[in-house]
Amino acid sequence: MTNLDHGKFTRVTTTFHSLLALDVFLLFFTGYAIMFNDELWWMVSLLGGATGVTALHRIAGFGLIALVVFWMVLMLITPTGRSNFGQILPNGSDVEAFIQDVKFMLGRADERHPNARQFAGYEADEVPLLSYVGKGVVAIFAIELTLLTISGLLIWSKTGVAMYFQSRAVAMGFVVFHGLLGIIMLMGVMFHIFEHGFHPAFYPVETKAFIPRSMIPESHDRDDEDREGTGIERLSLSPSWHSVSTIMGTLTVVGIVSVLVGSIFDEGYPVPRELVLGGGPTNLLLTVGINIAVLVLFVGIVLSMYGNLVRVRWEKQIRDETGGAVADGGRTESDD
């Protein structure tokens, strides 16, 4: 292992990440099975028909609310949570990093700002927990999840919303807004899957998203402290990376474009005009493209399961080697 494998997150954070991913994936599968019921007819049938898929979508929605509330409470009541919350807030260095990145792209800066670095080639103490780009991703996901939750509750009952606002147009507006957020978030999640599952330094999965930092030692060899570099020079590119990443990149782009086009054709961007099932286009290429988008999401679930399997195997290996002692040689660490 190298410096690139060092964990950055606590056990609670890695567990929350996995649970949130599974819940969001279920929301996507059920939500798009409703929206693209013609193209994803097999998923509607698999999930119990119109009644079953709607019920599962609502259950997953309740799960999302529970996870968001839990995380907000955790950020407020635990020292580690408050510390982590402080680290994801933007600061002056992030603004400087953005400006220097622009200069770097224009050839007016020799290197990127430390707050813009996140992946390979740097010591753990040379870069922040999240780059300014990473902070932006966290902020975008947090805002999207909050708005999806609020709009989802408002459109829980079509009739109830219409009666409350005394206007069918307003009710439809909330439905359209909810669907639009889902489309935007889908694009972000698909890019997230590709970025963190097929980065050449982490392929086939970024282990530090699943293995908590308390389980990963700061050095792996006795002479690591005397060795220059981060260990990236000792990595070798997987023979299958180029082919797999090319295929997944293509599928990701095709899936995103197909979902966007499909939502436009489904009468009333990005949801059908009527609040009922049915009415989508019967275009073969569009049907294939939307199913490709679902395939990319399925790959995300597989990678999440694989990451957790790696964590379980890592825990077993540490227990076998240390007799149950913590991985960092006896130093305990809060997993809040």
PDB file of C-alpha atoms in Angstrom, residues 62-321:
ATOM      1  CA  PHE A  62     -38.239   8.087   4.416  1.00  0.00           C
ATOM      2  CA  GLY A  63     -34.830   6.412   4.599  1.00  0.00           C
ATOM      3  CA  LEU A  64     -33.220   9.496   3.070  1.00  0.00           C
ATOM      4  CA  ILE A  65     -34.919  11.752   5.619  1.00  0.00           C
ATOM      5  CA  ALA A  66     -33.739   9.532   8.479  1.00  0.00           C
ATOM      6  CA  LEU A  67     -30.146   9.510   7.211  1.00  0.00           C
ATOM      7  CA  VAL A  68     -30.060  13.283   6.665  1.00  0.00           C
ATOM      8  CA  VAL A  69     -31.483  13.997  10.145  1.00  0.00           C
ATOM      9  CA  PHE A  70     -29.036  11.536  11.717  1.00  0.00           C
ATOM     10  CA  TRP A  71     -26.088  13.189   9.982  1.00  0.00           C
ATOM     11  CA  MET A  72     -27.177  16.696  10.940  1.00  0.00           C
ATOM     12  CA  VAL A  73     -27.532  15.684  14.593  1.00  0.00           C
ATOM     13  CA  LEU A  74     -24.140  13.950  14.476  1.00  0.00           C
ATOM     14  CA  MET A  75     -22.512  17.090  13.087  1.00  0.00           C
ATOM     15  CA  LEU A  76     -23.933  19.123  15.966  1.00  0.00           C
ATOM     16  CA  ILE A  77     -23.429  16.905  19.032  1.00  0.00           C
ATOM     17  CA  THR A  78     -20.027  15.268  18.446  1.00  0.00           C
ATOM     18  CA  PRO A  79     -16.619  16.994  18.524  1.00  0.00           C
ATOM     19  CA  THR A  80     -15.441  15.047  15.472  1.00  0.00           C
ATOM     20  CA  GLY A  81     -18.628  15.972  13.630  1.00  0.00           C
ATOM     21  CA  ARG A  82     -18.202  19.659  14.366  1.00  0.00           C
ATOM     22  CA  SER A  83     -14.565  19.433  13.313  1.00  0.00           C
ATOM     23  CA  ASN A  84     -15.446  17.693  10.050  1.00  0.00           C
ATOM     24  CA  PHE A  85     -18.188  20.236   9.388  1.00  0.00           C
ATOM     25  CA  GLY A  86     -15.649  23.003   9.801  1.00  0.00           C
ATOM     26  CA  GLN A  87     -13.330  21.330   7.307  1.00  0.00           C
ATOM     27  CA  ILE A  88     -15.960  21.245   4.547  1.00  0.00           C
ATOM     28  CA  LEU A  89     -16.764  24.953   4.841  1.00  0.00           C
ATOM     29  CA  PRO A  90     -15.138  27.133   2.158  1.00  0.00           C
ATOM     30  CA  ASN A  91     -12.428  29.560   3.227  1.00  0.00           C
ATOM     31  CA  GLY A  92     -10.075  32.131   1.759  1.00  0.00           C
ATOM     32  CA  SER A  93      -7.587  29.481   0.674  1.00  0.00           C
ATOM     33  CA  ASP A  94     -10.258  27.843  -1.454  1.00  0.00           C
ATOM     34  CA  VAL A  95     -10.873  31.124  -3.267  1.00  0.00           C
ATOM     35  CA  GLU A  96      -7.124  31.474  -3.797  1.00  0.00           C
ATOM     36  CA  ALA A  97      -7.020  27.884  -5.077  1.00  0.00           C
ATOM     37  CA  PHE A  98      -9.762  28.593  -7.614  1.00  0.00           C
ATOM     38  CA  ILE A  99      -8.002  31.731  -8.849  1.00  0.00           C
ATOM     39  CA  GLN A 100      -4.669  29.902  -9.064  1.00  0.00           C
ATOM     40  CA  ASP A 101      -6.327  27.024 -10.933  1.00  0.00           C
ATOM     41  CA  VAL A 102      -7.609  29.472 -13.536  1.00  0.00           C
ATOM     42  CA  LYS A 103      -4.115  30.935 -13.847  1.00  0.00           C
ATOM     43  CA  PHE A 104      -2.673  27.404 -14.058  1.00  0.00           C
ATOM     44  CA  MET A 105      -5.001  26.524 -16.940  1.00  0.00           C
ATOM     45  CA  LEU A 106      -4.001  29.749 -18.689  1.00  0.00           C
ATOM     46  CA  GLY A 107      -0.292  28.995 -18.213  1.00  0.00           C
ATOM     47  CA  ARG A 108       0.262  31.829 -15.729  1.00  0.00           C
ATOM     48  CA  ALA A 109       0.962  29.617 -12.683  1.00  0.00           C
ATOM     49  CA  ASP A 110       3.581  26.900 -12.291  1.00  0.00           C
ATOM     50  CA  GLU A 111       1.488  24.572 -10.128  1.00  0.00           C
ATOM     51  CA  ARG A 112      -1.911  24.097  -8.540  1.00  0.00           C
ATOM     52  CA  HIS A 113      -2.724  25.481  -5.099  1.00  0.00           C
ATOM     53  CA  PRO A 114      -2.603  22.930  -2.200  1.00  0.00           C
ATOM     54  CA  ASN A 115      -6.363  23.396  -1.679  1.00  0.00           C
ATOM     55  CA  ALA A 116      -6.906  22.229  -5.260  1.00  0.00           C
ATOM     56  CA  ARG A 117      -5.036  18.953  -4.789  1.00  0.00           C
ATOM     57  CA  GLN A 118      -6.817  15.791  -3.808  1.00  0.00           C
ATOM     58  CA  PHE A 119      -5.534  12.761  -5.624  1.00  0.00           C
ATOM     59  CA  ALA A 120      -2.084  11.446  -6.462  1.00  0.00           C
ATOM     60  CA  GLY A 121       1.392  12.739  -5.791  1.00  0.00           C
ATOM     61  CA  TYR A 122       1.173  14.547  -2.448  1.00  0.00           C
ATOM     62  CA  GLU A 123       1.792  13.734   1.201  1.00  0.00           C
ATOM     63  CA  ALA A 124      -1.276  13.488   3.425  1.00  0.00           C
ATOM     64  CA  ASP A 125      -0.238  16.575   5.422  1.00  0.00           C
ATOM     65  CA  GLU A 126       0.314  18.665   2.272  1.00  0.00           C
ATOM     66  CA  VAL A 127      -3.314  18.792   1.217  1.00  0.00           C
ATOM     67  CA  PRO A 128      -6.595  19.408   3.090  1.00  0.00           C
ATOM     68  CA  LEU A 129      -9.198  16.730   3.737  1.00  0.00           C
ATOM     69  CA  LEU A 130     -11.115  18.038   0.733  1.00  0.00           C
ATOM     70  CA  SER A 131     -10.014  20.223  -2.146  1.00  0.00           C
ATOM     71  CA  TYR A 132     -12.180  23.209  -3.007  1.00  0.00           C
ATOM     72  CA  VAL A 133     -13.699  21.041  -5.734  1.00  0.00           C
ATOM     73  CA  GLY A 134     -14.493  18.349  -3.164  1.00  0.00           C
ATOM     74  CA  LYS A 135     -16.114  20.918  -0.899  1.00  0.00           C
ATOM     75  CA  GLY A 136     -18.198  22.071  -3.821  1.00  0.00           C
ATOM     76  CA  VAL A 137     -19.339  18.511  -4.511  1.00  0.00           C
ATOM     77  CA  VAL A 138     -20.360  18.052  -0.856  1.00  0.00           C
ATOM     78  CA  ALA A 139     -22.263  21.356  -0.900  1.00  0.00           C
ATOM     79  CA  ILE A 140     -24.069  20.521  -4.147  1.00  0.00           C
ATOM     80  CA  PHE A 141     -25.105  17.073  -2.934  1.00  0.00           C
ATOM     81  CA  ALA A 142     -26.273  18.478   0.406  1.00  0.00           C
ATOM     82  CA  ILE A 143     -28.412  21.156  -1.283  1.00  0.00           C
ATOM     83  CA  GLU A 144     -29.834  18.686  -3.806  1.00  0.00           C
ATOM     84  CA  LEU A 145     -30.736  16.130  -1.128  1.00  0.00           C
ATOM     85  CA  THR A 146     -32.417  18.802   0.992  1.00  0.00           C
ATOM     86  CA  LEU A 147     -34.466  20.157  -1.908  1.00  0.00           C
ATOM     87  CA  LEU A 148     -35.343  16.649  -3.100  1.00  0.00           C
ATOM     88  CA  THR A 149     -36.604  15.808   0.394  1.00  0.00           C
ATOM     89  CA  ILE A 150     -38.721  18.959   0.680  1.00  0.00           C
ATOM     90  CA  SER A 151     -40.194  18.711  -2.818  1.00  0.00           C
ATOM     91  CA  GLY A 152     -40.771  14.976  -2.379  1.00  0.00           C
ATOM     92  CA  LEU A 153     -42.808  15.580   0.772  1.00  0.00           C
ATOM     93  CA  LEU A 154     -44.837  18.294  -0.976  1.00  0.00           C
ATOM     94  CA  ILE A 155     -45.772  15.986  -3.878  1.00  0.00           C
ATOM     95  CA  TRP A 156     -46.434  12.957  -1.669  1.00  0.00           C
ATOM     96  CA  SER A 157     -50.070  13.218  -2.663  1.00  0.00           C
ATOM     97  CA  LYS A 158     -50.996  14.812  -5.986  1.00  0.00           C
ATOM     98  CA  THR A 159     -54.463  15.688  -4.761  1.00  0.00           C
ATOM     99  CA  GLY A 160     -53.222  17.011  -1.450  1.00  0.00           C
ATOM    100  CA  VAL A 161     -50.728  19.365  -3.065  1.00  0.00           C
ATOM    101  CA  ALA A 162     -53.262  20.630  -5.587  1.00  0.00           C
ATOM    102  CA  MET A 163     -55.818  21.303  -2.823  1.00  0.00           C
ATOM    103  CA  TYR A 164     -53.262  22.973  -0.582  1.00  0.00           C
ATOM    104  CA  PHE A 165     -52.075  25.417  -3.227  1.00  0.00           C
ATOM    105  CA  GLN A 166     -55.486  25.729  -4.900  1.00  0.00           C
ATOM    106  CA  SER A 167     -53.737  25.370  -8.262  1.00  0.00           C
ATOM    107  CA  ARG A 168     -52.927  22.342 -10.374  1.00  0.00           C
ATOM    108  CA  ALA A 169     -50.225  24.361 -12.142  1.00  0.00           C
ATOM    109  CA  VAL A 170     -48.414  24.969  -8.838  1.00  0.00           C
ATOM    110  CA  ALA A 171     -48.670  21.296  -7.948  1.00  0.00           C
ATOM    111  CA  MET A 172     -47.226  20.377 -11.334  1.00  0.00           C
ATOM    112  CA  GLY A 173     -44.462  22.906 -10.752  1.00  0.00           C
ATOM    113  CA  PHE A 174     -43.334  21.032  -7.645  1.00  0.00           C
ATOM    114  CA  VAL A 175     -43.392  17.742  -9.559  1.00  0.00           C
ATOM    115  CA  VAL A 176     -41.341  19.233 -12.389  1.00  0.00           C
ATOM    116  CA  PHE A 177     -38.896  20.733  -9.868  1.00  0.00           C
ATOM    117  CA  HIS A 178     -38.520  17.362  -8.116  1.00  0.00           C
ATOM    118  CA  GLY A 179     -37.865  15.619 -11.429  1.00  0.00           C
ATOM    119  CA  LEU A 180     -35.395  18.282 -12.529  1.00  0.00           C
ATOM    120  CA  LEU A 181     -33.399  17.850  -9.313  1.00  0.00           C
ATOM    121  CA  GLY A 182     -33.400  14.099  -9.892  1.00  0.00           C
ATOM    122  CA  ILE A 183     -32.007  14.566 -13.406  1.00  0.00           C
ATOM    123  CA  ILE A 184     -29.255  16.913 -12.168  1.00  0.00           C
ATOM    124  CA  MET A 185     -28.343  14.604  -9.299  1.00  0.00           C
ATOM    125  CA  LEU A 186     -28.298  11.600 -11.610  1.00  0.00           C
ATOM    126  CA  MET A 187     -25.636  13.266 -13.744  1.00  0.00           C
ATOM    127  CA  GLY A 188     -23.559  14.047 -10.655  1.00  0.00           C
ATOM    128  CA  VAL A 189     -23.835  10.525  -9.268  1.00  0.00           C
ATOM    129  CA  MET A 190     -22.894   8.932 -12.585  1.00  0.00           C
ATOM    130  CA  PHE A 191     -19.815  11.148 -12.897  1.00  0.00           C
ATOM    131  CA  HIS A 192     -19.023  10.397  -9.242  1.00  0.00           C
ATOM    132  CA  ILE A 193     -19.131   6.658  -9.945  1.00  0.00           C
ATOM    133  CA  PHE A 194     -16.820   7.050 -12.921  1.00  0.00           C
ATOM    134  CA  GLU A 195     -14.385   9.398 -11.159  1.00  0.00           C
ATOM    135  CA  HIS A 196     -13.931   7.367  -7.990  1.00  0.00           C
ATOM    136  CA  GLY A 197     -14.294   3.903  -9.480  1.00  0.00           C
ATOM    137  CA  PHE A 198     -12.097   4.300 -12.546  1.00  0.00           C
ATOM    138  CA  HIS A 199      -9.392   6.762 -11.524  1.00  0.00           C
ATOM    139  CA  PRO A 200      -6.121   5.076 -12.596  1.00  0.00           C
ATOM    140  CA  ALA A 201      -4.607   5.364  -9.097  1.00  0.00           C
ATOM    141  CA  PHE A 202      -7.641   3.817  -7.341  1.00  0.00           C
ATOM    142  CA  TYR A 203      -9.136   1.415  -9.904  1.00  0.00           C
ATOM    143  CA  PRO A 204     -11.288  -0.611  -9.369  1.00  0.00           C
ATOM    144  CA  VAL A 205     -12.447   1.217  -6.214  1.00  0.00           C
ATOM    145  CA  GLU A 206     -11.205   4.038  -3.993  1.00  0.00           C
ATOM    146  CA  THR A 207     -10.563   2.128  -0.766  1.00  0.00           C
ATOM    147  CA  LYS A 208     -10.306   5.178   1.502  1.00  0.00           C
ATOM    148  CA  ALA A 209     -14.013   5.784   0.944  1.00  0.00           C
ATOM    149  CA  PHE A 210     -14.727   2.480   2.698  1.00  0.00           C
ATOM    150  CA  ILE A 211     -11.831   1.759   5.090  1.00  0.00           C
ATOM    151  CA  PRO A 212     -11.827   4.127   8.116  1.00  0.00           C
ATOM    152  CA  ARG A 213      -8.592   5.950   8.863  1.00  0.00           C
ATOM    153  CA  SER A 214      -8.314   4.338  12.319  1.00  0.00           C
ATOM    154  CA  MET A 215      -7.707   0.988  10.603  1.00  0.00           C
ATOM    155  CA  ILE A 216      -4.947   2.126   8.277  1.00  0.00           C
ATOM    156  CA  PRO A 217      -1.386   2.662   9.554  1.00  0.00           C
ATOM    157  CA  GLU A 218       0.479   5.817   8.660  1.00  0.00           C
ATOM    158  CA  SER A 219       3.419   3.760   7.358  1.00  0.00           C
ATOM    159  CA  HIS A 220       3.706   0.250   5.995  1.00  0.00           C
ATOM    160  CA  ASP A 221       7.457  -0.403   6.119  1.00  0.00           C
ATOM    161  CA  ARG A 222      10.103   0.476   8.671  1.00  0.00           C
ATOM    162  CA  ASP A 223      12.040   2.557   6.175  1.00  0.00           C
ATOM    163  CA  ASP A 224       8.960   4.369   4.832  1.00  0.00           C
ATOM    164  CA  GLU A 225       9.865   7.498   6.780  1.00  0.00           C
ATOM    165  CA  ASP A 226      13.214   7.706   4.988  1.00  0.00           C
ATOM    166  CA  ARG A 227      11.712   7.132   1.553  1.00  0.00           C
ATOM    167  CA  GLU A 228      10.967  10.167  -0.586  1.00  0.00           C
ATOM    168  CA  GLY A 229       7.683  10.546  -2.395  1.00  0.00           C
ATOM    169  CA  THR A 230       4.198   9.325  -1.630  1.00  0.00           C
ATOM    170  CA  GLY A 231       4.459   5.820  -3.021  1.00  0.00           C
ATOM    171  CA  ILE A 232       2.757   6.622  -6.315  1.00  0.00           C
ATOM    172  CA  GLU A 233       5.984   5.771  -8.074  1.00  0.00           C
ATOM    173  CA  ARG A 234       5.574   2.183  -6.829  1.00  0.00           C
ATOM    174  CA  LEU A 235       2.109   1.781  -8.330  1.00  0.00           C
ATOM    175  CA  SER A 236       1.561  -0.034 -11.592  1.00  0.00           C
ATOM    176  CA  LEU A 237      -1.365   0.573 -13.925  1.00  0.00           C
ATOM    177  CA  SER A 238      -3.827  -2.298 -14.075  1.00  0.00           C
ATOM    178  CA  PRO A 239      -3.788  -3.960 -17.543  1.00  0.00           C
ATOM    179  CA  SER A 240      -7.583  -3.818 -17.716  1.00  0.00           C
ATOM    180  CA  TRP A 241      -7.918  -0.153 -16.699  1.00  0.00           C
ATOM    181  CA  HIS A 242      -7.709   1.396 -20.164  1.00  0.00           C
ATOM    182  CA  SER A 243     -10.364  -0.827 -21.731  1.00  0.00           C
ATOM    183  CA  VAL A 244     -12.726  -0.800 -18.744  1.00  0.00           C
ATOM    184  CA  SER A 245     -12.455   2.954 -18.171  1.00  0.00           C
ATOM    185  CA  THR A 246     -13.080   3.640 -21.868  1.00  0.00           C
ATOM    186  CA  ILE A 247     -16.189   1.450 -21.868  1.00  0.00           C
ATOM    187  CA  MET A 248     -17.523   2.921 -18.616  1.00  0.00           C
ATOM    188  CA  GLY A 249     -16.794   6.471 -19.760  1.00  0.00           C
ATOM    189  CA  THR A 250     -18.752   5.860 -22.956  1.00  0.00           C
ATOM    190  CA  LEU A 251     -21.658   4.270 -21.078  1.00  0.00           C
ATOM    191  CA  THR A 252     -21.733   7.172 -18.624  1.00  0.00           C
ATOM    192  CA  VAL A 253     -21.964   9.791 -21.381  1.00  0.00           C
ATOM    193  CA  VAL A 254     -24.538   7.787 -23.371  1.00  0.00           C
ATOM    194  CA  GLY A 255     -26.624   7.226 -20.234  1.00  0.00           C
ATOM    195  CA  ILE A 256     -26.659  10.900 -19.240  1.00  0.00           C
ATOM    196  CA  VAL A 257     -27.539  12.109 -22.748  1.00  0.00           C
ATOM    197  CA  SER A 258     -30.285   9.485 -23.084  1.00  0.00           C
ATOM    198  CA  VAL A 259     -31.896  10.424 -19.769  1.00  0.00           C
ATOM    199  CA  LEU A 260     -31.846  14.109 -20.696  1.00  0.00           C
ATOM    200  CA  VAL A 261     -33.328  13.479 -24.149  1.00  0.00           C
ATOM    201  CA  GLY A 262     -35.849  10.995 -22.794  1.00  0.00           C
ATOM    202  CA  SER A 263     -37.068  13.431 -20.156  1.00  0.00           C
ATOM    203  CA  ILE A 264     -37.643  16.083 -22.823  1.00  0.00           C
ATOM    204  CA  PHE A 265     -39.644  13.714 -25.016  1.00  0.00           C
ATOM    205  CA  ASP A 266     -41.711  12.580 -22.051  1.00  0.00           C
ATOM    206  CA  GLU A 267     -43.970  15.640 -22.422  1.00  0.00           C
ATOM    207  CA  GLY A 268     -43.032  18.322 -19.955  1.00  0.00           C
ATOM    208  CA  TYR A 269     -39.374  18.539 -19.043  1.00  0.00           C
ATOM    209  CA  PRO A 270     -38.323  16.661 -17.026  1.00  0.00           C
ATOM    210  CA  VAL A 271     -41.475  14.719 -16.064  1.00  0.00           C
ATOM    211  CA  PRO A 272     -44.623  13.637 -17.932  1.00  0.00           C
ATOM    212  CA  ARG A 273     -47.351  16.266 -18.193  1.00  0.00           C
ATOM    213  CA  GLU A 274     -49.886  14.074 -16.443  1.00  0.00           C
ATOM    214  CA  LEU A 275     -49.162  12.710 -12.983  1.00  0.00           C
ATOM    215  CA  VAL A 276     -49.800   9.121 -14.058  1.00  0.00           C
ATOM    216  CA  LEU A 277     -47.769   6.246 -15.442  1.00  0.00           C
ATOM    217  CA  GLY A 278     -47.309   5.851 -19.159  1.00  0.00           C
ATOM    218  CA  GLY A 279     -46.858   8.021 -22.230  1.00  0.00           C
ATOM    219  CA  GLY A 280     -43.148   7.825 -22.991  1.00  0.00           C
ATOM    220  CA  PRO A 281     -41.481   7.610 -26.402  1.00  0.00           C
ATOM    221  CA  THR A 282     -41.101   4.250 -28.126  1.00  0.00           C
ATOM    222  CA  ASN A 283     -37.691   4.870 -29.656  1.00  0.00           C
ATOM    223  CA  LEU A 284     -35.385   1.857 -29.586  1.00  0.00           C
ATOM    224  CA  LEU A 285     -32.140   3.832 -29.302  1.00  0.00           C
ATOM    225  CA  LEU A 286     -33.567   5.996 -26.517  1.00  0.00           C
ATOM    226  CA  THR A 287     -34.782   2.913 -24.683  1.00  0.00           C
ATOM    227  CA  VAL A 288     -31.317   1.345 -24.923  1.00  0.00           C
ATOM    228  CA  GLY A 289     -29.678   4.579 -23.738  1.00  0.00           C
ATOM    229  CA  ILE A 290     -31.905   4.945 -20.681  1.00  0.00           C
ATOM    230  CA  ASN A 291     -31.268   1.317 -19.767  1.00  0.00           C
ATOM    231  CA  ILE A 292     -27.535   2.018 -20.116  1.00  0.00           C
ATOM    232  CA  ALA A 293     -27.943   4.781 -17.527  1.00  0.00           C
ATOM    233  CA  VAL A 294     -29.511   2.230 -15.176  1.00  0.00           C
ATOM    234  CA  LEU A 295     -26.596  -0.116 -15.899  1.00  0.00           C
ATOM    235  CA  VAL A 296     -24.101   2.562 -14.818  1.00  0.00           C
ATOM    236  CA  LEU A 297     -26.027   3.008 -11.561  1.00  0.00           C
ATOM    237  CA  PHE A 298     -25.975  -0.753 -11.072  1.00  0.00           C
ATOM    238  CA  VAL A 299     -22.187  -0.700 -11.529  1.00  0.00           C
ATOM    239  CA  GLY A 300     -22.118   1.907  -8.750  1.00  0.00           C
ATOM    240  CA  ILE A 301     -23.926  -0.484  -6.416  1.00  0.00           C
ATOM    241  CA  VAL A 302     -21.517  -3.287  -7.325  1.00  0.00           C
ATOM    242  CA  LEU A 303     -18.517  -1.029  -6.604  1.00  0.00           C
ATOM    243  CA  SER A 304     -20.044  -0.007  -3.264  1.00  0.00           C
ATOM    244  CA  MET A 305     -20.548  -3.656  -2.317  1.00  0.00           C
ATOM    245  CA  TYR A 306     -16.999  -4.454  -3.444  1.00  0.00           C
ATOM    246  CA  GLY A 307     -15.609  -1.579  -1.371  1.00  0.00           C
ATOM    247  CA  ASN A 308     -17.376  -2.873   1.727  1.00  0.00           C
ATOM    248  CA  LEU A 309     -16.124  -6.390   0.981  1.00  0.00           C
ATOM    249  CA  VAL A 310     -12.578  -4.999   0.836  1.00  0.00           C
ATOM    250  CA  ARG A 311     -13.180  -3.336   4.221  1.00  0.00           C
ATOM    251  CA  VAL A 312     -14.396  -6.625   5.763  1.00  0.00           C
ATOM    252  CA  ARG A 313     -11.411  -8.538   4.383  1.00  0.00           C
ATOM    253  CA  TRP A 314      -9.072  -5.783   5.596  1.00  0.00           C
ATOM    254  CA  GLU A 315     -10.551  -5.967   9.103  1.00  0.00           C
ATOM    255  CA  LYS A 316     -10.071  -9.740   9.136  1.00  0.00           C
ATOM    256  CA  GLN A 317      -6.484  -9.413   7.952  1.00  0.00           C
ATOM    257  CA  ILE A 318      -5.707  -6.815  10.631  1.00  0.00           C
ATOM    258  CA  ARG A 319      -7.242  -9.017  13.331  1.00  0.00           C
ATOM    259  CA  ASP A 320      -5.247 -12.030  12.149  1.00  0.00           C
ATOM    260  CA  GLU A 321      -1.977 -10.068  12.072  1.00  0.00           C
TER     261      GLU A 321
END
